[in-house]
Amino acid sequence: MRIGQLAQLVGVETQTIRFYEQQGLLPPPDRQDNGYRVYTEKHGEGLAFIRRCRILGLSLAEIHELQSYQDDPHQPCTAVNALLDDHISHVRSQITALQALEKQLVSLRASCNDDRGVEACGVLAGISEGNMHQQ
Amino acid sequence: MRIGQLAQLVGVETQTIRFYEQQGLLPPPDRQDNGYRVYTEKHGEGLAFIRRCRILGLSLAEIHELQSYQDDPHQPCTAVNALLDDHISHVRSQITALQALEKQLVSLRASCNDDRGVEACGVLAGISEGNMHQQ
DNA sequence: TTAAAACTATAAAGCTACTATAAGGTCAAT
DNA sequence: ATTGACCTTATAGTAGCTTTATAGTTTTAA
Ligand SMILES: [Zn+2]
Ligand SMILES: [Zn+2]
Ligand SMILES: [Zn+2]
Ligand SMILES: [Zn+2]
């Protein structure tokens, strides 16, 4: 299986596959005589794993860490679960920050309707005056 | 006023000020004979405006757009308000996506307790099996 | 058969919004 | 005279790819 087929199978671009290989997330495959990469099903599974992790918002570093646990299956899975717990709290704090931001933006937006000139725009005035309530 | 004083006044690093100048967000100040930048109060206001926009999550491109409106004060402010509306919807869709993600992560986490080996870890199994419900 | 289309390879740059480092010039005080 | 604080430019690094450039290979079609 060549790189294009693998890419289509998993739904990634070929460059992305090369990039993961370069980053050490995907093992370097064998090469044909012409230098073309040849992939096996294992590579497909590995790549799909990476993609699912990315969809879950995990960073490449976190994925790398997960892979190191996979390579050592007799360890207790405490570290895996802890990694996920950490990531969940990342996500939660992002949500909290964005919600505070949304509130601020909505109140700023409420300070203007569309029937004004830029010089009287409540939004621009609100930003310029700097009476922003820090979270 | 030199760059260090301006930086301290607004609470930014000096490199950030030079960066904004390079990006066309802050007008190039006059220079002393020795090449040092000399800033006025106007620059201070401009820089503070940029920083407040950044705190509101606006991109440098969006800030640039806002500045172009400021330079043309007789236009109606429809575009300003529209920019903010767009940004609010950016933020809202990010929140929605993150909330869906959080749900997925929490349910994945619930599939494992800490008292297993990596080979039986519900989290790793959940990712590997790929039975993830796409949002 | 040959020429174009499609695929592969590497290397390097671009994206965002800075931050950090290097190597050096300027200035006040000691 | 030299230390230290400040300023200058240029360059590289961050994350996770995407895009571009350049070139070699394979497949398909005329
Ligand atoms: Zn994380
Ligand atoms: Zn307005
Ligand atoms: Zn925006
Ligand atoms: Zn587990």
XYZ file of C-alpha atoms (C1' of nucleotides) and ligand atoms in Angstrom:
334
model
C 0.000 0.000 0.000
C 1.439 3.327 -1.069
C 1.092 6.644 0.667
C -1.773 7.904 -1.473
C -3.899 4.857 -0.786
C -3.234 5.061 2.940
C -4.110 8.732 2.868
C -7.406 8.058 1.134
C -8.190 5.151 3.444
C -7.812 7.203 6.608
C -8.884 10.512 5.161
C -5.680 12.490 5.535
C -3.389 14.248 3.107
C -0.187 12.500 2.087
C 1.903 15.354 3.481
C 0.278 14.850 6.843
C 1.411 11.228 6.855
C 4.989 12.235 6.053
C 4.736 14.889 8.734
C 3.673 12.357 11.382
C 6.526 10.094 10.352
C 8.947 12.990 10.672
C 7.545 13.800 14.109
C 8.062 10.220 15.245
C 4.360 9.442 15.604
C 4.260 6.959 12.741
C 7.048 4.375 12.288
C 9.062 4.794 9.071
C 7.738 2.259 6.565
C 9.773 0.121 4.214
C 10.672 1.595 0.862
C 10.388 0.226 -2.651
C 13.449 0.307 -4.898
C 12.303 3.657 -6.215
C 12.079 5.081 -2.722
C 8.292 4.977 -2.445
C 6.956 4.246 1.031
C 5.127 0.941 1.479
C 2.581 0.712 4.268
C 0.978 -2.188 6.087
C -2.304 -2.493 7.940
C -0.492 -1.753 11.177
C 0.395 1.653 9.810
C -3.244 2.190 8.954
C -4.274 1.411 12.513
C -1.563 3.642 13.903
C -2.579 6.496 11.696
C -6.249 6.080 12.535
C -5.349 6.134 16.220
C -3.501 9.404 15.769
C -6.400 10.942 13.903
C -8.935 9.923 16.545
C -6.713 11.427 19.208
C -6.475 14.649 17.219
C -10.256 14.741 16.890
C -10.335 14.456 20.675
C -8.108 17.519 20.779
C -5.023 15.759 22.074
C -1.715 17.372 21.174
C 0.964 15.479 19.296
C 2.977 15.365 22.508
C 0.047 13.796 24.359
C -0.396 11.279 21.560
C 3.273 10.439 21.751
C 2.848 9.806 25.455
C -0.135 7.535 24.855
C 1.887 5.585 22.305
C 4.635 5.044 24.829
C 2.065 3.511 27.167
C 0.782 1.293 24.383
C 4.305 0.014 23.889
C 4.451 -1.026 27.533
C 1.161 -2.868 28.056
C 1.943 -4.387 31.429
C 2.067 -1.069 33.240
C -1.022 -0.021 35.150
C -3.127 2.399 33.134
C -3.138 5.098 35.790
C -1.013 7.362 33.589
C -3.341 6.981 30.621
C -6.333 7.929 32.673
C -4.452 10.815 34.261
C -3.493 12.140 30.862
C -7.126 12.132 29.850
C -8.166 13.782 33.099
C -5.634 16.520 32.481
C -6.869 16.991 28.974
C -10.458 17.203 30.140
C -9.513 19.947 32.532
C -7.693 21.762 29.707
C -10.859 21.655 27.697
C -13.012 22.752 30.606
C -10.887 25.763 31.360
C -10.961 26.730 27.706
C -14.743 26.544 27.782
C -14.896 28.700 30.893
C -12.600 31.307 29.379
C -14.553 31.421 26.151
C -17.856 31.775 27.966
C -16.530 34.758 29.905
C -15.278 36.208 26.637
C -18.640 35.706 24.973
C -20.390 37.541 27.767
C -18.010 40.464 27.407
C -18.428 40.568 23.634
C -22.199 40.410 23.820
C -22.366 43.291 26.260
C -20.007 45.298 24.081
C -22.141 44.588 21.050
C -25.267 45.687 22.892
C -23.788 49.151 23.235
C -24.385 49.899 19.565
C -27.056 49.635 16.918
C -26.296 49.939 13.221
C -27.638 53.428 12.636
C -24.579 55.385 13.662
C -21.432 56.724 12.110
C -18.119 55.178 13.054
C -17.316 58.185 15.253
C -20.363 57.388 17.414
C -20.070 53.606 17.308
C -20.676 52.158 20.725
C -18.519 49.155 19.997
C -15.418 51.123 19.013
C -16.024 53.514 21.880
C -16.338 50.621 24.280
C -13.016 49.172 23.194
C -11.247 52.540 23.126
C -12.426 53.664 26.517
C -11.080 50.526 28.011
C -13.746 50.084 30.650
C -13.507 46.364 30.151
C -14.209 44.208 33.124
C -11.387 41.734 33.271
C -12.558 38.259 34.062
C 8.926 58.328 25.471
C 11.118 55.389 24.555
C 10.053 51.859 23.819
C 10.740 50.495 27.285
C 8.599 53.122 28.976
C 5.756 52.557 26.542
C 6.010 48.834 27.106
C 5.812 49.251 30.863
C 2.958 51.732 30.570
C 0.766 49.404 28.544
C 2.035 46.163 29.998
C 3.584 44.595 26.914
C 7.077 43.463 26.023
C 9.193 45.708 23.853
C 9.474 43.028 21.175
C 5.712 42.935 20.949
C 5.643 46.657 20.171
C 8.220 46.239 17.414
C 6.242 43.284 16.152
C 3.042 45.324 15.918
C 4.925 48.048 14.072
C 6.294 45.491 11.656
C 2.801 44.102 11.104
C 1.468 47.545 10.310
C -0.743 47.775 13.410
C 1.250 50.536 15.068
C 2.554 53.504 13.015
C 6.358 53.751 12.840
C 7.442 56.355 15.390
C 10.079 59.021 14.903
C 13.647 58.105 15.748
C 16.272 59.860 17.827
C 19.670 60.496 16.286
C 20.870 57.239 17.760
C 18.035 55.320 16.135
C 15.932 54.874 19.284
C 12.180 54.979 18.745
C 10.321 57.926 20.261
C 6.663 57.455 21.086
C 3.830 59.893 21.732
C 0.616 59.512 23.687
C -1.164 58.638 20.453
C 1.008 55.577 20.174
C 0.078 54.671 23.709
C -3.599 54.864 22.897
C -3.118 52.883 19.724
C -1.211 50.180 21.545
C -3.767 50.004 24.335
C -6.510 49.633 21.736
C -4.684 46.724 20.149
C -4.218 45.035 23.510
C -7.878 45.376 24.461
C -8.848 43.906 21.139
C -6.493 40.985 21.723
C -8.006 40.408 25.152
C -11.347 40.229 23.365
C -9.858 37.511 21.191
C -9.769 39.528 17.975
C -7.128 38.491 15.468
C -4.552 40.944 14.202
C -6.360 40.948 10.860
C -9.623 41.877 12.572
C -7.845 44.628 14.492
C -6.384 45.918 11.264
C -9.886 46.059 9.829
C -11.184 47.957 12.851
C -8.346 50.445 12.488
C -9.291 51.050 8.880
C -12.789 51.943 10.053
C -11.378 54.288 12.680
C -9.479 56.090 9.945
C -12.733 56.728 8.084
C -15.046 58.026 10.809
C -17.855 59.252 8.578
C -18.806 55.794 7.390
C -21.762 54.112 9.057
C -20.626 51.681 11.726
C -22.449 48.704 10.232
C -19.163 47.052 9.325
C -17.780 47.424 12.838
C -20.836 45.841 14.360
C -20.815 43.101 11.734
C -17.197 42.308 12.524
C -18.074 41.932 16.159
C -21.096 39.788 15.349
C -18.883 37.527 13.268
C -16.395 37.294 16.057
C -19.100 36.453 18.566
C -20.260 33.639 16.353
C -16.660 32.412 16.054
C -16.496 32.266 19.809
C -19.871 30.594 20.134
C -19.024 27.873 17.675
C -15.768 27.252 19.486
C -17.696 26.886 22.719
C -20.149 24.482 21.120
C -17.348 22.384 19.671
C -15.503 22.262 22.967
C -18.622 21.269 24.868
C -19.239 18.387 22.479
C -15.615 17.416 22.885
C -15.853 17.518 26.647
C -18.864 15.219 26.579
C -16.981 12.755 24.403
C -13.919 12.866 26.624
C -15.903 12.382 29.789
C -17.692 9.360 28.411
C -14.398 7.928 27.234
C -12.907 8.490 30.668
C -15.853 6.768 32.302
C -14.946 3.577 30.476
C -11.956 2.988 32.710
C -10.961 3.001 36.339
C -7.354 3.085 37.454
C -7.015 -0.517 38.505
C -6.170 -2.034 35.147
C -3.152 -2.722 33.036
C -2.602 -0.713 29.892
C -3.710 -3.693 27.786
C -7.135 -3.545 29.434
C -7.417 0.220 29.691
C -10.873 1.325 28.688
C -9.611 4.685 27.523
C -7.012 3.328 25.111
C -9.452 0.687 23.938
C -12.076 3.326 23.344
C -9.747 5.375 21.173
C -8.372 2.381 19.314
C -11.718 0.844 18.511
C -12.796 4.059 16.978
C -16.411 3.841 18.024
C -16.421 7.570 18.474
C -19.636 9.359 17.774
C -18.701 12.234 15.504
C -20.474 15.415 16.441
C 5.801 4.879 -28.768
C 5.562 8.750 -26.737
C 3.642 12.370 -24.233
C 0.699 13.851 -20.729
C -1.452 12.981 -16.252
C -1.027 11.335 -11.813
C 1.781 9.907 -8.289
C 5.919 9.987 -5.446
C 10.170 12.196 -3.241
C 12.695 15.989 -0.494
C 13.284 20.499 1.242
C 11.747 24.828 2.501
C 8.465 28.413 3.424
C 3.940 30.002 5.228
C 0.331 30.272 8.683
C -0.699 32.992 14.058
C 0.936 35.937 17.586
C 4.165 36.327 19.662
C 8.749 34.942 22.520
C 13.532 34.194 22.773
C 18.164 34.425 21.364
C 22.328 36.503 19.335
C 25.340 40.090 18.425
C 26.005 44.549 18.776
C 25.443 49.979 19.585
C 24.305 53.769 23.231
C 24.097 55.938 27.581
C 24.496 57.043 32.648
C 26.892 56.147 36.568
C 30.825 54.464 39.119
C 37.318 52.609 32.006
C 33.947 49.583 32.771
C 29.671 47.925 34.429
C 24.785 47.754 33.749
C 20.573 49.087 31.698
C 18.733 50.227 27.664
C 18.316 50.266 22.611
C 19.064 48.273 17.619
C 18.420 44.457 13.904
C 18.107 39.825 12.438
C 16.965 35.158 13.123
C 14.752 31.078 15.034
C 11.386 28.768 17.776
C 6.477 27.557 19.213
C 1.883 23.808 17.043
C 0.144 21.321 13.445
C -0.089 21.186 9.670
C -0.521 23.305 4.475
C 1.604 25.107 0.489
C 5.120 25.661 -2.742
C 9.128 24.369 -5.421
C 11.661 21.143 -7.776
C 12.374 16.727 -9.445
C 11.962 11.758 -10.325
C 8.473 7.633 -11.392
C 4.523 5.281 -12.866
C 0.355 4.929 -15.299
C -2.687 6.066 -18.902
C -4.082 7.666 -23.367
C -3.337 9.205 -28.052
Zn -4.454 18.328 26.355
Zn -21.440 50.531 16.006
Zn -12.772 36.571 15.195
Zn -7.367 3.068 31.875
